[in-house]
Short mmCIF file of C-alpha atoms in Angstrom, two decimals:
data_model
loop_
_atom_site.label_atom_id
_atom_site.label_comp_id
_atom_site.label_asym_id
_atom_site.label_seq_id
_atom_site.Cartn_x
_atom_site.Cartn_y
_atom_site.Cartn_z
CA MET A 1 -188.42 -11.42 65.80
CA LYS A 2 -190.89 -10.92 62.30
CA LYS A 3 -194.05 -12.68 62.26
CA TYR A 4 -195.05 -14.13 59.11
CA GLN A 5 -198.94 -14.25 57.84
CA LEU A 6 -197.24 -16.93 55.06
CA ILE A 7 -195.27 -19.61 56.15
CA TYR A 8 -194.19 -22.12 52.62
CA ALA A 9 -191.95 -24.93 53.27
CA ASP A 10 -190.73 -28.11 51.80
CA PRO A 11 -188.91 -29.67 54.71
CA PRO A 12 -185.99 -32.47 53.82
CA TRP A 13 -187.64 -35.49 54.81
CA GLN A 14 -185.60 -38.52 55.67
CA TYR A 15 -187.18 -41.42 54.45
CA ARG A 16 -187.34 -44.70 56.10
CA ASP A 17 -186.67 -45.89 52.20
CA LYS A 18 -183.30 -44.64 51.47
CA ALA A 19 -183.40 -45.82 48.06
CA HIS A 20 -179.70 -46.93 48.21
CA ALA A 21 -179.55 -48.58 45.10
CA GLY A 22 -178.37 -46.24 42.13
CA LYS A 23 -177.83 -43.16 45.00
CA ARG A 24 -181.45 -42.67 44.39
CA GLY A 25 -182.63 -41.35 48.04
CA ALA A 26 -183.01 -37.81 49.17
CA CYS A 27 -179.92 -38.14 51.45
CA TYR A 28 -177.95 -38.32 48.50
CA LYS A 29 -179.03 -34.85 46.73
CA TYR A 30 -179.46 -32.95 49.84
CA PRO A 31 -178.97 -32.84 53.66
CA VAL A 32 -181.53 -34.26 55.17
CA MET A 33 -182.84 -33.91 59.02
CA SER A 34 -184.68 -36.40 60.94
CA LEU A 35 -188.74 -36.12 62.04
CA ASP A 36 -187.33 -35.24 65.58
CA ASP A 37 -184.79 -32.28 64.26
CA ILE A 38 -187.71 -30.77 61.75
CA MET A 39 -190.41 -30.91 64.29
CA VAL A 40 -187.94 -28.93 67.38
CA LEU A 41 -187.66 -25.99 65.28
CA PRO A 42 -189.64 -22.70 66.28
CA VAL A 43 -191.40 -22.72 63.08
CA GLY A 44 -194.01 -21.25 65.53
CA GLU A 45 -192.89 -18.60 66.91
CA LEU A 46 -192.52 -17.13 63.48
CA ALA A 47 -195.74 -17.44 62.88
CA ALA A 48 -198.19 -14.45 62.94
CA ASP A 49 -201.34 -14.52 65.19
CA ASP A 50 -203.10 -15.49 61.48
CA CYS A 51 -201.00 -17.63 59.58
CA LEU A 52 -201.36 -19.89 56.78
CA LEU A 53 -198.55 -23.29 56.57
CA ALA A 54 -198.20 -24.20 52.78
CA MET A 55 -196.01 -27.73 53.87
CA TRP A 56 -194.54 -30.06 51.09
CA TRP A 57 -195.05 -33.56 52.42
CA VAL A 58 -193.92 -37.18 51.41
CA PRO A 59 -196.26 -40.09 50.39
CA PRO A 60 -194.93 -42.81 52.35
CA MET A 61 -195.20 -40.08 55.73
CA PRO A 62 -198.45 -38.86 56.13
CA LYS A 63 -198.73 -39.27 59.55
CA GLU A 64 -195.12 -37.71 60.30
CA ALA A 65 -196.35 -34.62 58.06
CA LEU A 66 -199.29 -34.35 60.84
CA ALA A 67 -196.87 -34.35 63.29
CA VAL A 68 -194.87 -31.61 62.39
CA VAL A 69 -198.07 -29.47 61.63
CA GLU A 70 -198.78 -29.90 65.35
CA ALA A 71 -195.40 -29.47 66.50
CA TRP A 72 -195.18 -26.40 64.88
CA GLY A 73 -198.39 -25.12 66.50
CA PHE A 74 -200.87 -25.18 63.45
CA GLN A 75 -204.09 -26.97 62.71
CA LEU A 76 -204.42 -28.84 59.60
CA LYS A 77 -207.09 -27.60 57.00
CA THR A 78 -206.15 -30.16 53.67
CA MET A 79 -203.61 -32.68 52.98
CA LYS A 80 -204.17 -31.02 49.23
CA GLY A 81 -203.78 -27.80 48.92
CA PHE A 82 -201.81 -28.27 46.02
CA THR A 83 -201.15 -30.76 44.15
CA TRP A 84 -198.11 -30.81 41.32
CA HIS A 85 -198.67 -32.99 38.56
CA LYS A 86 -194.89 -33.97 36.94
CA LEU A 87 -194.42 -33.53 33.53
CA THR A 88 -191.14 -34.21 32.12
CA LYS A 89 -189.00 -31.63 29.73
CA HIS A 90 -190.50 -33.09 26.73
CA GLY A 91 -194.09 -32.30 29.20
CA LYS A 92 -195.10 -35.84 29.22
CA SER A 93 -196.06 -37.15 32.30
CA HIS A 94 -193.42 -37.88 34.71
CA PHE A 95 -192.65 -41.71 35.56
CA GLY A 96 -191.14 -41.58 38.90
CA MET A 97 -190.71 -44.31 41.69
CA GLY A 98 -193.20 -45.16 44.05
CA HIS A 99 -193.99 -47.20 47.00
CA TRP A 100 -197.05 -48.85 45.17
CA THR A 101 -197.87 -46.86 42.33
CA ARG A 102 -195.40 -44.95 39.96
CA ALA A 103 -195.29 -41.54 41.90
CA ASN A 104 -195.97 -38.50 39.70
CA THR A 105 -197.72 -35.97 41.44
CA GLU A 106 -196.63 -34.10 45.03
CA ASP A 107 -198.79 -32.43 47.91
CA CYS A 108 -198.58 -29.26 49.60
CA LEU A 109 -201.07 -29.16 52.67
CA PHE A 110 -202.46 -26.26 54.59
CA ALA A 111 -202.48 -25.54 57.97
CA THR A 112 -203.22 -22.79 59.75
CA LYS A 113 -202.70 -20.34 63.51
CA GLY A 114 -205.53 -18.44 63.86
CA LYS A 115 -207.92 -17.75 61.17
CA PRO A 116 -205.95 -16.16 58.19
CA LYS A 117 -208.08 -14.44 55.26
CA ARG A 118 -207.95 -15.74 51.87
CA VAL A 119 -208.17 -12.43 49.17
CA SER A 120 -208.67 -14.51 46.37
CA ALA A 121 -210.91 -17.50 46.10
CA SER A 122 -209.61 -18.41 42.41
CA VAL A 123 -206.69 -20.00 43.10
CA ARG A 124 -206.71 -23.80 41.60
CA GLN A 125 -205.39 -27.08 43.65
CA PHE A 126 -203.92 -28.30 40.45
CA VAL A 127 -200.39 -27.15 39.09
CA GLU A 128 -198.48 -29.13 36.06
CA ALA A 129 -194.96 -28.02 35.70
CA GLN A 130 -191.81 -29.75 34.95
CA ILE A 131 -189.52 -31.42 37.23
CA ARG A 132 -186.38 -29.82 37.91
CA GLU A 133 -183.55 -30.38 40.01
CA HIS A 134 -184.28 -33.50 42.61
CA SER A 135 -187.43 -32.19 44.84
CA ARG A 136 -187.35 -28.77 43.37
CA LYS A 137 -191.21 -27.36 43.54
CA PRO A 138 -192.66 -25.23 40.78
CA ASP A 139 -192.01 -21.62 41.07
CA GLU A 140 -195.34 -21.05 40.13
CA VAL A 141 -196.62 -22.52 43.88
CA ARG A 142 -195.33 -18.83 45.48
CA ASP A 143 -196.96 -16.93 42.77
CA ARG A 144 -200.45 -18.95 43.71
CA LEU A 145 -200.15 -18.35 47.26
CA VAL A 146 -199.70 -14.81 46.96
CA GLU A 147 -202.86 -14.85 44.87
CA LEU A 148 -204.38 -16.82 47.10
CA MET A 149 -203.22 -14.68 50.61
CA GLY A 150 -202.15 -11.03 49.23
CA ASN A 151 -199.54 -9.33 49.78
CA VAL A 152 -198.61 -10.18 53.45
CA PRO A 153 -195.28 -10.95 55.20
CA ARG A 154 -194.51 -14.41 54.05
CA ILE A 155 -191.19 -16.78 54.46
CA GLU A 156 -189.94 -19.44 52.30
CA LEU A 157 -188.27 -22.11 54.63
CA PHE A 158 -186.01 -24.96 53.26
CA ALA A 159 -185.33 -22.13 50.52
CA ARG A 160 -183.34 -22.91 47.52
CA GLN A 161 -183.10 -19.21 46.24
CA GLN A 162 -184.17 -15.55 47.22
CA THR A 163 -187.16 -14.73 45.35
CA GLY A 164 -188.34 -10.89 45.95
CA GLY A 165 -191.07 -10.13 48.48
CA TRP A 166 -190.05 -13.58 50.57
CA ASP A 167 -187.88 -13.54 53.21
CA VAL A 168 -186.23 -16.87 53.35
CA TRP A 169 -184.27 -19.48 55.38
CA GLY A 170 -182.41 -22.24 54.49
CA ASN A 171 -179.02 -23.79 53.36
CA GLU A 172 -178.81 -22.81 50.61
CA VAL A 173 -179.61 -19.44 50.59
CA GLU A 174 -178.40 -16.37 52.50
CA SER A 175 -180.89 -16.43 55.28
CA ASP A 176 -182.83 -13.68 56.19
CA ILE A 177 -183.59 -15.26 59.77
CA ASP A 178 -181.54 -17.30 62.38
CA MET A 179 -182.66 -20.47 63.00
CA PRO A 180 -180.84 -23.66 63.27
CA LYS A 181 -179.53 -24.60 59.94
CA GLU A 182 -180.74 -28.08 58.41
CA ALA A 183 -178.75 -30.90 60.03
CA ASP A 184 -175.81 -32.94 58.54
CA PRO A 185 -176.85 -35.71 56.09
CA ALA A 186 -178.13 -38.91 58.04
#
């Protein structure tokens, strides 16, 4: 099995709050996975001895995100590797849903296996980009990860598109590796 020094993941989290009103919840947009189903994916087997995991997580579920990191065999470095400030198509700050405050940012944590090498110290945490389809992250983040880690073997899990230089796995792309596909909607 091919090993990767950079694993980029955006798991399809199954929220405790399904946002049934107006069918706004993630489960109405794409197939989601239970925490148990995410945790048992053999992501650790894809990791090289020295690997960075960059994983998007949802604010109401930090403990669950940490459980996934541990289950996949990584150690948390920061819950805020990247913070994406969402902009509308008109360049204004997005006014999203939220549990206590109106959400207009998302975070991507960094966790490691072994001692991956950072090749650039100039990569900034803050990303400001327009929102697109539900939960689709800015393409710029992939570029920043390559700048941070260099041209290393890399894969995007739960990918929505093919991206040059990246292997991909997900139910919306032709996958480069064999792994169980995302579960049916809950």
